[in-house]
């Protein structure tokens, strides 16, 4: 979704803003713009489409200056266009503003402003904030911002430059992330960490309705009542290279290739050298683990699919009931959840609007909240009672890959820890499983080393119109993620079905040439999956089987077989996801799709 970057310091801000916008492009956008103080005026440059269009515009009409703000817009109010692109100004160009989020009461404020003579040029809710600030402004930017802030409803992150004090950037937010940092004689704001990494690793997240005032000499923070506050600095240890593409053609491929490493980093945080769990890293002690009746897991998108697999792990190993829901459904549903119950959200970014809202509802109800999250300092990691961090590092491609893997690793380890504390598995059994688990990076690497096989398959199959992923048990949960990966980046219609459910309707869609990917990593269910493969094969489908080690039966029921190293059935999904991600990747590349930034999608969905 939209991205914000702002700079004030000694350098020319234009390349810095453009750099920042490029590093935020992964969030998804459809226009971009900057406002720069050139020494005498706030100069705006805005262009519909890719950041390259803005670059071209800046080459044709250059501007430079020591302070400025920039934005990538993902249209919500008003179509993607030059006029609707940010920054926006008020009619008198008192200020320039960039905004992420949605001002829910913008119509009401707009009517008031129109009645008072304001003339609007765009269709955006953001211009309403610009005009509102301009309308109230009498020379005191801070007072004006506080006054306007009291009127705004919805979600927003705002960065503003007033022409009267152009080397200062005013920032505030509500329910939309905003992070600031001070480097050597320069201050920077952005909506996401990667834009700051080149300048500083010591950052502060602005919290709801706080105001940050950025000057080249430093940053001041104020609470919602206008009192100055001290804020804790958070050190980000992501290295700059990990947020860059290096020699890879796409971030997605780079991030898939980083999975064995992300696995080790996450595993090492929760597992001691002697293959025992670091049991105090989990949000329950033995008594609590035994007393639990259920865990409710809530999340969106890929993180929801991680939750579906987590349910299978926890129910199977710890014999504990798990309910999984989509955050946007949970928050508006009947909240049948009691005080003190365990409630878990899963979120890579820690900023997904629906997941945050669900977490807040659960807190209101008095639940014991926990989060599986990849970003330190994010809203979700701040607000949950306990955080189980994933150690995927920055994930830039819109399609989640290594973040999903690290989520399911953490959920797997939660299942083992609960199983041990609830007396469902002995310490020795857990250690044996952890030892086997430690071999997974090597098994994953083998898949990566043989990726040409998948590339070749994709080169023959990219014209396929429908792909069905089928599986039973854990494989069904995995199929859901495999299908999402494929549709989101290749735009090929793909669906996941519990293999046994196919014949209750969906089998009607199978025709000559449909591709069916049968995930068959669970030996005790293979015979059942074999029947389902046969049902589609005889109806003309091209069947690809993904198996856990060799499975003799596969050849008779499928046209193609891919194997991962043989391993305990519960561990197989952790490895089998990699060929599925590679399949989606190569099909999308074959079709010439924009792999890292698929159409209409955003990395971090910060609006409902
Ligand atoms: C968007 C992204 C997905 C992600 C989902 C949840 O839809 O495109 O990749 O799975 O949001 O995001 P979260 O940051 O909460 O895991």
Coordinates of C-alpha atoms and ligand atoms in Angstrom, one line a residue:
X1 CA 0.0 0.0 0.0
X2 CA 1.0 3.7 0.0
X3 CA 4.5 4.6 1.1
X4 CA 5.9 7.7 2.8
X5 CA 9.4 9.1 2.9
X6 CA 10.6 12.5 4.1
X7 CA 14.1 14.0 4.6
X8 CA 15.6 17.1 6.1
X9 CA 19.3 17.6 6.4
X10 CA 22.3 18.9 4.5
X11 CA 22.1 16.8 1.4
X12 CA 20.0 17.2 -1.7
X13 CA 16.8 15.4 -0.7
X14 CA 15.6 14.4 -4.2
X15 CA 17.8 11.3 -4.7
X16 CA 17.2 10.3 -1.1
X17 CA 13.4 10.6 -1.5
X18 CA 13.6 8.7 -4.8
X19 CA 15.7 6.0 -3.2
X20 CA 13.3 5.7 -0.3
X21 CA 10.3 5.5 -2.6
X22 CA 12.0 2.8 -4.6
X23 CA 12.7 0.8 -1.5
X24 CA 9.0 1.2 -0.5
X25 CA 7.7 0.3 -4.0
X26 CA 7.3 -3.3 -2.9
X27 CA 4.3 -2.3 -0.8
X28 CA 2.3 -1.8 -4.1
X29 CA 1.4 1.6 -5.6
X30 CA 0.0 3.2 -8.8
X31 CA 1.4 6.8 -8.7
X32 CA 4.3 8.6 -7.0
X33 CA 5.3 12.2 -6.2
X34 CA 7.5 14.5 -4.2
X35 CA 7.4 17.9 -2.7
X36 CA 10.7 19.7 -2.3
X37 CA 11.6 23.0 -0.7
X38 CA 13.9 24.5 -3.3
X39 CA 14.9 27.5 -1.2
X40 CA 12.0 29.7 -2.2
X41 CA 9.0 27.5 -2.9
X42 CA 7.4 24.1 -2.3
X43 CA 7.9 22.4 -5.7
X44 CA 5.7 19.4 -6.5
X45 CA 6.4 16.7 -9.1
X46 CA 3.8 13.9 -9.4
X47 CA 3.3 11.1 -12.0
X48 CA 0.8 8.3 -12.5
X49 CA 2.3 4.9 -12.8
X50 CA 5.7 3.6 -12.0
X51 CA 8.4 5.5 -10.1
X52 CA 10.3 5.6 -13.4
X53 CA 7.7 8.0 -14.7
X54 CA 8.4 10.3 -11.8
X55 CA 12.2 9.9 -12.5
X56 CA 11.6 10.9 -16.1
X57 CA 9.6 13.9 -15.0
X58 CA 12.3 15.0 -12.6
X59 CA 14.9 14.7 -15.3
X60 CA 12.7 16.8 -17.6
X61 CA 11.9 19.4 -14.9
X62 CA 14.7 19.1 -12.2
X63 CA 14.3 20.3 -8.7
X64 CA 16.6 20.1 -5.7
X65 CA 16.6 21.2 -2.0
X66 CA 17.5 20.1 1.5
X67 CA 14.1 19.0 2.7
X68 CA 11.2 17.2 1.1
X69 CA 8.5 14.6 1.3
X70 CA 7.7 11.8 -1.1
X71 CA 4.9 9.3 -1.6
X72 CA 3.9 6.2 -3.5
X73 CA 0.1 6.1 -3.7
X74 CA -2.2 3.0 -3.9
X75 CA -5.5 4.5 -4.9
X76 CA -8.5 4.4 -2.6
X77 CA -10.3 7.7 -3.0
X78 CA -10.1 8.8 -6.7
X79 CA -8.5 7.0 -9.6
X80 CA -4.7 6.7 -10.0
X81 CA -3.8 10.0 -11.8
X82 CA -1.3 12.8 -11.7
X83 CA -3.7 15.1 -9.9
X84 CA -4.7 12.5 -7.3
X85 CA -1.1 11.5 -6.6
X86 CA 0.5 12.9 -3.4
X87 CA 1.8 15.3 -2.2
X88 CA -1.2 17.6 -1.9
X89 CA -1.3 21.2 -0.9
X90 CA -3.9 23.6 0.3
X91 CA -5.2 26.3 -2.1
X92 CA -2.6 28.9 -0.9
X93 CA 0.3 26.4 -0.9
X94 CA 0.9 27.0 2.8
X95 CA 2.0 23.4 3.1
X96 CA 2.5 20.1 1.3
X97 CA 1.3 16.8 2.7
X98 CA 1.6 13.1 2.1
X99 CA -0.8 10.6 3.6
X100 CA -1.2 6.8 4.1
X101 CA -4.5 5.4 5.2
X102 CA -8.1 6.6 4.8
X103 CA -9.8 9.6 6.4
X104 CA -13.2 8.2 7.1
X105 CA -15.0 11.5 7.8
X106 CA -13.4 13.4 4.9
X107 CA -16.8 14.1 3.3
X108 CA -18.1 15.9 6.4
X109 CA -14.9 18.0 6.7
X110 CA -14.9 18.7 2.9
X111 CA -18.5 20.1 3.0
X112 CA -17.5 22.4 5.9
X113 CA -14.4 23.6 3.9
X114 CA -16.4 24.0 0.6
X115 CA -19.0 26.1 2.5
X116 CA -16.1 28.3 3.6
X117 CA -14.8 28.8 0.1
X118 CA -12.2 26.1 -0.4
X119 CA -11.8 24.9 -3.9
X120 CA -10.7 21.3 -4.3
X121 CA -8.6 20.0 -7.3
X122 CA -8.4 16.3 -6.5
X123 CA -10.9 13.6 -5.4
X124 CA -8.7 12.5 -2.5
X125 CA -9.4 12.4 1.2
X126 CA -5.8 13.6 1.6
X127 CA -6.4 17.0 0.0
X128 CA -9.1 17.4 2.6
X129 CA -6.4 17.3 5.3
X130 CA -4.2 19.7 3.4
X131 CA -7.1 22.2 3.0
X132 CA -8.1 21.7 6.6
X133 CA -4.6 22.5 7.8
X134 CA -4.4 25.5 5.5
X135 CA -7.8 26.7 6.7
X136 CA -6.7 26.7 10.4
X137 CA -3.1 27.8 9.9
X138 CA -2.3 31.2 11.5
X139 CA 1.5 30.8 11.7
X140 CA 1.8 28.1 14.3
X141 CA 2.2 24.7 12.6
X142 CA 2.2 22.6 15.8
X143 CA -1.1 24.2 17.1
X144 CA -2.7 23.8 13.7
X145 CA -1.8 20.2 13.4
X146 CA -3.2 19.5 16.9
X147 CA -6.4 21.3 16.0
X148 CA -6.8 19.3 12.8
X149 CA -5.8 16.0 14.4
X150 CA -8.7 16.3 16.8
X151 CA -11.1 16.3 13.9
X152 CA -9.7 13.4 11.9
X153 CA -11.3 9.9 12.0
X154 CA -10.0 6.8 10.3
X155 CA -6.4 5.7 9.7
X156 CA -3.6 8.0 8.8
X157 CA 0.2 8.6 8.7
X158 CA 0.9 12.1 7.7
X159 CA 4.1 14.0 6.9
X160 CA 3.8 17.7 6.3
X161 CA 6.1 20.6 5.4
X162 CA 4.9 24.1 6.0
X163 CA 6.4 26.7 3.6
X164 CA 7.0 29.1 6.6
X165 CA 9.3 26.6 8.3
X166 CA 10.4 24.5 5.3
X167 CA 13.3 22.6 6.9
X168 CA 11.0 21.0 9.5
X169 CA 8.8 18.0 8.8
X170 CA 5.7 17.4 11.0
X171 CA 4.6 13.8 11.3
X172 CA 1.7 12.1 13.0
X173 CA -0.2 8.9 12.6
X174 CA -3.1 6.7 13.8
X175 CA -3.5 3.0 12.9
X176 CA -0.9 3.4 10.2
X177 CA 2.8 2.8 10.7
X178 CA 5.3 5.6 10.7
X179 CA 8.9 5.3 11.7
X180 CA 11.5 8.1 12.1
X181 CA 15.3 8.1 12.6
X182 CA 18.0 10.7 13.1
X183 CA 21.4 10.2 11.4
X184 CA 24.4 12.4 11.0
X185 CA 22.9 15.9 10.7
X186 CA 19.8 14.5 9.0
X187 CA 16.3 13.3 10.0
X188 CA 14.2 10.9 8.0
X189 CA 10.6 9.6 8.2
X190 CA 9.2 6.6 6.4
X191 CA 6.2 4.3 6.6
X192 CA 8.4 1.3 6.7
X193 CA 11.9 0.4 7.9
X194 CA 13.7 -0.4 4.6
X195 CA 13.6 3.3 3.5
X196 CA 15.6 4.2 6.6
X197 CA 18.2 1.5 6.7
X198 CA 20.9 3.4 4.6
X199 CA 20.8 6.3 7.0
X200 CA 20.3 4.9 10.5
X201 CA 19.5 1.7 12.3
X202 CA 18.2 3.4 15.4
X203 CA 14.6 4.2 14.8
X204 CA 11.5 5.2 16.7
X205 CA 7.9 4.2 15.8
X206 CA 5.5 7.1 16.1
X207 CA 2.5 5.9 18.0
X208 CA -1.2 6.8 17.6
X209 CA -1.8 10.6 17.6
X210 CA 1.8 11.4 18.8
X211 CA 3.5 14.1 16.8
X212 CA 7.2 13.9 15.7
X213 CA 8.9 17.1 14.6
X214 CA 11.9 16.4 12.4
X215 CA 14.8 18.8 12.0
X216 CA 18.3 18.2 10.8
X217 CA 19.5 18.7 14.4
X218 CA 17.2 16.0 15.9
X219 CA 13.7 14.8 16.5
X220 CA 11.2 16.0 19.1
X221 CA 8.2 13.9 20.1
X222 CA 4.9 15.0 21.6
X223 CA 2.0 13.0 23.0
X224 CA -1.6 13.6 21.9
X225 CA -2.1 16.3 24.5
X226 CA 0.9 18.2 23.2
X227 CA 3.3 17.4 26.0
X228 CA 6.9 16.6 25.0
X229 CA 7.9 13.0 25.5
X230 CA 11.0 10.9 25.4
X231 CA 10.8 7.9 23.1
X232 CA 12.7 4.7 23.3
X233 CA 15.0 4.0 20.3
X234 CA 14.9 0.6 18.7
X235 CA 17.9 -0.9 17.0
X236 CA 17.1 -2.7 13.7
X237 CA 19.7 -5.3 12.9
X238 CA 18.5 -6.1 9.4
X239 CA 21.5 -5.5 7.1
X240 CA 21.1 -3.2 4.2
X241 CA 22.0 -6.0 1.7
X242 CA 19.1 -8.1 2.8
X243 CA 16.7 -5.4 1.6
X244 CA 18.4 -5.2 -1.8
X245 CA 18.0 -7.5 -4.8
X246 CA 21.7 -8.3 -5.3
X247 CA 22.2 -10.4 -8.3
X248 CA 18.8 -11.9 -8.4
X249 CA 16.3 -11.0 -11.0
X250 CA 13.5 -10.7 -8.5
X251 CA 13.2 -10.3 -4.7
X252 CA 10.9 -13.2 -4.7
X253 CA 13.6 -15.6 -6.0
X254 CA 16.1 -14.1 -3.6
X255 CA 13.7 -14.6 -0.7
X256 CA 13.0 -18.2 -1.6
X257 CA 16.7 -18.9 -1.8
X258 CA 17.1 -17.3 1.7
X259 CA 14.7 -19.8 3.2
X260 CA 17.3 -22.3 4.5
X261 CA 19.0 -19.4 6.3
X262 CA 15.8 -18.0 7.6
X263 CA 15.0 -21.4 8.9
X264 CA 18.3 -21.7 10.8
X265 CA 17.9 -18.2 12.3
X266 CA 14.4 -18.8 13.5
X267 CA 15.1 -22.3 14.8
X268 CA 18.2 -21.2 16.7
X269 CA 16.2 -18.6 18.6
X270 CA 13.9 -21.2 20.0
X271 CA 16.0 -24.4 20.2
X272 CA 19.1 -24.8 22.4
X273 CA 22.3 -26.4 21.2
X274 CA 21.4 -29.7 22.9
X275 CA 18.2 -30.0 20.9
X276 CA 15.9 -29.0 23.7
X277 CA 13.3 -26.2 23.4
X278 CA 14.1 -22.9 25.1
X279 CA 10.9 -23.3 26.9
X280 CA 10.8 -19.8 28.4
X281 CA 10.6 -18.4 24.9
X282 CA 7.0 -19.6 24.7
X283 CA 4.1 -17.8 26.2
X284 CA 2.9 -20.5 28.5
X285 CA 4.4 -22.4 31.4
X286 CA 3.6 -26.0 32.1
X287 CA 0.5 -25.3 34.3
X288 CA -0.9 -22.9 31.7
X289 CA -0.2 -25.2 28.8
X290 CA -2.1 -28.0 30.7
X291 CA -5.0 -25.7 31.5
X292 CA -5.5 -24.5 27.9
X293 CA -8.8 -25.6 26.3
X294 CA -8.2 -24.0 23.0
X295 CA -6.2 -21.4 21.1
X296 CA -7.8 -19.0 18.6
X297 CA -5.6 -18.0 15.8
X298 CA -6.5 -15.0 13.6
X299 CA -4.7 -13.5 10.6
X300 CA -4.9 -12.6 6.9
X301 CA -3.7 -13.9 3.6
X302 CA -0.6 -16.1 3.8
X303 CA -0.5 -15.6 7.6
X304 CA -4.0 -17.1 7.7
X305 CA -2.7 -20.2 5.8
X306 CA 0.2 -20.4 8.3
X307 CA -2.5 -20.5 11.0
X308 CA -4.3 -23.3 9.2
X309 CA -1.2 -25.4 9.2
X310 CA -0.4 -24.4 12.8
X311 CA -3.8 -25.8 13.8
X312 CA -2.9 -29.1 12.3
X313 CA 0.5 -29.1 14.1
X314 CA -0.9 -28.2 17.5
X315 CA -4.0 -30.4 17.3
X316 CA -1.9 -33.4 16.1
X317 CA 1.0 -33.1 18.5
X318 CA -0.3 -31.3 21.6
X319 CA -3.9 -32.5 21.3
X320 CA -5.2 -29.0 21.9
X321 CA -8.1 -27.6 19.9
X322 CA -7.3 -24.7 17.7
X323 CA -9.8 -22.4 16.0
X324 CA -8.5 -20.4 13.0
X325 CA -10.3 -17.4 11.5
X326 CA -9.7 -14.7 9.0
X327 CA -9.2 -11.4 10.8
X328 CA -11.8 -9.4 8.7
X329 CA -14.3 -12.1 9.5
X330 CA -13.4 -12.5 13.2
X331 CA -13.7 -8.8 14.0
X332 CA -17.2 -8.5 12.7
X333 CA -18.4 -11.9 13.8
X334 CA -20.0 -13.1 17.0
X335 CA -17.0 -13.1 19.3
X336 CA -17.5 -16.4 21.1
X337 CA -14.3 -16.1 23.1
X338 CA -13.9 -15.7 26.8
X339 CA -11.7 -13.7 29.2
X340 CA -8.3 -15.4 29.7
X341 CA -8.5 -17.5 26.6
X342 CA -5.3 -17.8 24.5
X343 CA -5.6 -15.7 21.4
X344 CA -2.9 -15.6 18.7
X345 CA -2.4 -13.3 15.7
X346 CA 0.1 -14.0 13.0
X347 CA 1.4 -11.2 10.9
X348 CA 4.6 -10.7 9.0
X349 CA 4.4 -6.9 8.9
X350 CA 2.7 -6.4 12.3
X351 CA 0.7 -3.7 10.6
X352 CA -2.2 -5.4 8.9
X353 CA -5.3 -3.3 9.7
X354 CA -7.8 -6.2 10.2
X355 CA -5.3 -8.2 12.2
X356 CA -4.6 -5.2 14.5
X357 CA -8.3 -4.7 15.0
X358 CA -8.9 -8.3 15.8
X359 CA -6.1 -8.2 18.4
X360 CA -7.5 -5.1 20.0
X361 CA -11.0 -6.8 20.2
X362 CA -9.4 -9.8 21.9
X363 CA -7.6 -7.5 24.3
X364 CA -10.9 -5.7 25.1
X365 CA -12.4 -9.1 25.9
X366 CA -9.6 -9.9 28.3
X367 CA -7.9 -12.6 26.2
X368 CA -4.3 -13.7 26.8
X369 CA -2.9 -12.3 23.5
X370 CA 0.2 -13.4 21.6
X371 CA 1.6 -12.6 18.2
X372 CA 3.8 -14.3 15.7
X373 CA 5.5 -11.4 14.0
X374 CA 8.5 -10.5 11.9
X375 CA 8.9 -6.8 12.7
X376 CA 10.2 -5.6 16.0
X377 CA 8.5 -2.4 17.1
X378 CA 5.5 -2.9 14.8
X379 CA 2.0 -2.1 16.1
X380 CA 1.1 -5.8 16.6
X381 CA 4.4 -6.6 18.4
X382 CA 3.9 -3.6 20.7
X383 CA 0.3 -4.4 21.5
X384 CA 0.3 -8.2 22.0
X385 CA 1.0 -9.5 25.5
X386 CA 3.7 -11.9 24.2
X387 CA 5.5 -11.9 20.9
X388 CA 7.0 -14.9 19.2
X389 CA 9.3 -13.3 16.6
X390 CA 10.1 -14.9 13.3
X391 CA 13.6 -14.1 12.0
X392 CA 12.9 -13.9 8.2
X393 CA 14.6 -10.5 7.8
X394 CA 13.0 -7.9 5.5
X395 CA 10.7 -9.4 3.0
X396 CA 10.2 -7.2 0.0
X397 CA 8.3 -9.2 -2.7
X398 CA 4.6 -8.8 -2.2
X399 CA 4.2 -12.6 -2.3
X400 CA 5.1 -13.9 1.2
X401 CA 7.6 -16.8 1.0
X402 CA 10.3 -16.8 3.8
X403 CA 7.9 -15.1 6.2
X404 CA 5.4 -17.9 5.7
X405 CA 8.2 -20.5 6.3
X406 CA 9.3 -18.9 9.5
X407 CA 5.7 -18.6 10.7
X408 CA 5.1 -22.3 10.3
X409 CA 8.4 -23.1 11.9
X410 CA 7.4 -21.0 15.0
X411 CA 4.0 -22.7 15.0
X412 CA 5.6 -26.1 14.7
X413 CA 7.8 -25.3 17.7
X414 CA 4.8 -24.1 19.6
X415 CA 3.1 -27.4 18.9
X416 CA 6.2 -29.3 20.2
X417 CA 6.5 -27.1 23.3
X418 CA 2.8 -27.5 24.1
X419 CA 3.0 -31.2 23.5
X420 CA 5.9 -31.5 26.0
X421 CA 4.3 -29.3 28.6
X422 CA 1.0 -31.0 28.3
X423 CA 2.6 -34.5 28.6
X424 CA 1.7 -35.6 25.1
X425 CA 5.3 -36.0 24.1
X426 CA 8.3 -36.9 26.2
X427 CA 11.5 -34.7 26.3
X428 CA 13.2 -37.5 24.3
X429 CA 10.6 -37.6 21.6
X430 CA 10.8 -33.8 21.3
X431 CA 14.6 -33.9 21.1
X432 CA 14.4 -36.6 18.4
X433 CA 12.0 -34.4 16.4
X434 CA 14.2 -31.3 16.8
X435 CA 17.2 -33.2 15.6
X436 CA 15.3 -34.3 12.5
X437 CA 14.1 -30.8 12.1
X438 CA 17.6 -29.4 12.1
X439 CA 18.3 -31.4 8.9
X440 CA 15.6 -29.4 7.0
X441 CA 17.8 -26.6 5.7
X442 CA 19.8 -29.3 3.8
X443 CA 16.6 -30.8 2.4
X444 CA 15.4 -27.4 1.4
X445 CA 18.7 -26.6 -0.3
X446 CA 18.4 -29.8 -2.3
X447 CA 15.1 -28.5 -3.7
X448 CA 16.7 -25.2 -4.5
X449 CA 19.7 -26.8 -6.2
X450 CA 17.3 -28.7 -8.5
X451 CA 15.1 -25.8 -9.3
X452 CA 15.7 -26.1 -13.0
X453 CA 13.4 -29.1 -13.0
X454 CA 10.6 -26.9 -11.8
X455 CA 11.6 -24.2 -14.3
X456 CA 11.5 -26.7 -17.1
X457 CA 8.0 -27.9 -16.0
X458 CA 6.8 -24.3 -15.9
X459 CA 8.1 -23.6 -19.4
X460 CA 5.9 -26.4 -20.6
X461 CA 2.8 -25.5 -18.5
X462 CA 2.5 -21.8 -18.4
X463 CA -0.4 -21.7 -20.8
X464 CA -2.5 -23.7 -18.3
X465 CA -5.8 -22.0 -17.4
X466 CA -6.8 -23.8 -14.2
X467 CA -4.7 -25.3 -11.5
X468 CA -6.1 -27.3 -8.6
X469 CA -4.0 -28.1 -5.6
X470 CA -5.3 -31.0 -3.6
X471 CA -4.2 -32.6 -0.4
X472 CA -5.4 -34.1 2.9
X473 CA -4.7 -33.1 6.4
X474 CA -1.5 -31.0 6.6
X475 CA -1.2 -31.2 2.8
X476 CA -4.6 -29.5 2.5
X477 CA -3.4 -26.5 4.6
X478 CA -0.3 -26.4 2.5
X479 CA -2.4 -26.5 -0.7
X480 CA -4.2 -23.4 0.4
X481 CA -0.9 -21.4 0.4
X482 CA 0.4 -23.0 -2.8
X483 CA -2.8 -21.9 -4.6
X484 CA -2.6 -18.4 -3.2
X485 CA 1.0 -18.1 -4.3
X486 CA 0.2 -19.1 -7.8
X487 CA -2.8 -16.9 -8.4
X488 CA -1.4 -13.8 -6.8
X489 CA 1.7 -13.6 -9.0
X490 CA 0.9 -15.5 -12.2
X491 CA -2.9 -14.6 -12.4
X492 CA -3.6 -18.2 -13.3
X493 CA -6.8 -19.4 -11.7
X494 CA -5.9 -21.7 -8.9
X495 CA -7.8 -23.3 -6.1
X496 CA -7.0 -25.5 -3.1
X497 CA -9.3 -28.4 -2.3
X498 CA -9.3 -31.0 0.4
X499 CA -8.7 -34.0 -1.9
X500 CA -11.7 -35.9 -0.6
X501 CA -14.0 -33.0 -1.2
X502 CA -13.3 -32.7 -5.0
X503 CA -16.0 -35.1 -6.0
X504 CA -18.6 -33.1 -4.1
X505 CA -18.7 -30.5 -6.9
X506 CA -15.3 -29.2 -8.0
X507 CA -14.5 -32.2 -10.1
X508 CA -17.0 -30.8 -12.6
X509 CA -14.4 -28.2 -13.5
X510 CA -11.7 -30.7 -14.4
X511 CA -11.3 -31.0 -18.1
X512 CA -8.6 -32.1 -20.6
X513 CA -5.4 -30.2 -19.7
X514 CA -6.3 -28.9 -16.2
X515 CA -3.3 -29.1 -14.0
X516 CA -3.8 -30.9 -10.6
X517 CA -1.0 -30.7 -8.1
X518 CA -1.5 -33.5 -5.6
X519 CA 0.4 -32.8 -2.4
X520 CA 1.0 -36.3 -1.0
X521 CA 3.5 -35.9 1.8
X522 CA 1.6 -37.7 4.5
X523 CA 2.2 -41.5 4.1
X524 CA -0.8 -42.6 6.0
X525 CA -3.1 -40.7 3.7
X526 CA -1.3 -41.5 0.4
X527 CA -3.7 -44.4 -0.5
X528 CA -6.6 -42.0 -0.1
X529 CA -4.9 -39.2 -2.2
X530 CA -4.1 -41.8 -4.8
X531 CA -7.8 -42.4 -5.4
X532 CA -8.4 -38.7 -5.8
X533 CA -5.5 -38.4 -8.2
X534 CA -7.0 -41.2 -10.2
X535 CA -10.4 -39.6 -10.3
X536 CA -9.0 -36.5 -11.9
X537 CA -6.4 -38.2 -14.1
X538 CA -9.1 -40.3 -15.9
X539 CA -11.0 -37.1 -16.5
X540 CA -8.1 -35.6 -18.5
X541 CA -6.2 -33.7 -15.8
X542 CA -2.4 -33.5 -16.0
X543 CA -1.4 -34.7 -12.5
X544 CA 1.8 -33.6 -10.7
X545 CA 2.5 -35.4 -7.4
X546 CA 4.7 -34.0 -4.7
X547 CA 5.9 -36.7 -2.3
X548 CA 7.8 -37.2 0.9
X549 CA 10.6 -39.5 -0.3
X550 CA 9.9 -42.1 -2.9
X551 CA 6.3 -43.3 -3.2
X552 CA 5.9 -46.1 -5.7
X553 CA 2.2 -45.6 -6.1
X554 CA 2.6 -42.1 -7.4
X555 CA 3.8 -43.0 -10.9
X556 CA 0.6 -45.0 -11.6
X557 CA -1.7 -42.1 -10.8
X558 CA 0.3 -39.1 -12.0
X559 CA 2.2 -37.8 -15.0
X560 CA 5.0 -36.2 -13.0
X561 CA 6.5 -36.7 -9.6
X562 CA 8.6 -34.4 -7.5
X563 CA 10.2 -35.7 -4.3
X564 CA 11.5 -34.0 -1.2
X565 CA 13.9 -35.9 1.1
X566 CA 12.0 -38.5 3.2
X567 CA 11.2 -37.1 6.6
X568 CA 8.7 -37.3 9.4
X569 CA 5.3 -36.6 8.0
X570 CA 4.7 -33.6 10.3
X571 CA 7.9 -31.9 9.0
X572 CA 7.2 -32.5 5.3
X573 CA 5.1 -29.4 4.8
X574 CA 8.0 -27.2 6.0
X575 CA 10.0 -28.4 3.0
X576 CA 7.3 -29.1 0.5
X577 CA 6.2 -25.4 0.4
X578 CA 9.5 -24.5 -1.4
X579 CA 8.7 -26.4 -4.7
X580 CA 5.3 -24.8 -4.6
X581 CA 6.7 -21.3 -4.3
X582 CA 9.2 -22.0 -7.1
X583 CA 6.4 -23.3 -9.3
X584 CA 4.4 -20.1 -8.8
X585 CA 7.5 -18.0 -9.4
X586 CA 8.5 -19.8 -12.7
X587 CA 5.0 -19.8 -14.1
X588 CA 4.7 -16.1 -13.4
X589 CA 8.1 -15.4 -15.0
X590 CA 7.1 -17.5 -18.0
X591 CA 4.0 -15.4 -18.4
X592 CA 6.0 -12.2 -18.1
X593 CA 4.2 -11.1 -15.0
X594 CA 5.4 -8.4 -12.6
X595 CA 6.6 -11.0 -10.0
X596 CA 7.6 -8.7 -7.1
X597 CA 4.7 -6.3 -7.5
X598 CA 1.7 -8.2 -8.8
X599 CA -1.2 -6.1 -10.1
X600 CA -3.7 -4.7 -7.5
X601 CA -1.9 -6.2 -4.5
X602 CA -0.1 -4.6 -1.7
X603 CA 2.5 -6.0 0.7
X604 CA 1.1 -4.4 3.8
X605 CA -2.6 -3.9 3.9
X606 CA -3.0 -1.0 6.3
X607 CA -6.6 -0.2 5.5
X608 CA -9.7 -2.4 6.1
Ligands
LIG1 C1 -1.1 -8.9 2.2 C2 0.2 -9.5 1.6 C3 0.3 -10.9 2.0 C4 0.2 -11.1 3.5 C5 -1.1 -10.5 4.0 C6 -1.0 -10.4 5.6 O1 -2.2 -9.5 1.6 O2 0.2 -9.3 0.2 O3 1.5 -11.4 1.5 O4 0.1 -12.5 3.7 O5 -1.2 -9.1 3.6 O6 0.0 -9.6 5.9 P1 0.8 -9.7 7.3 O7 1.8 -8.6 7.2 O8 -0.2 -9.4 8.4 O9 1.4 -11.1 7.4

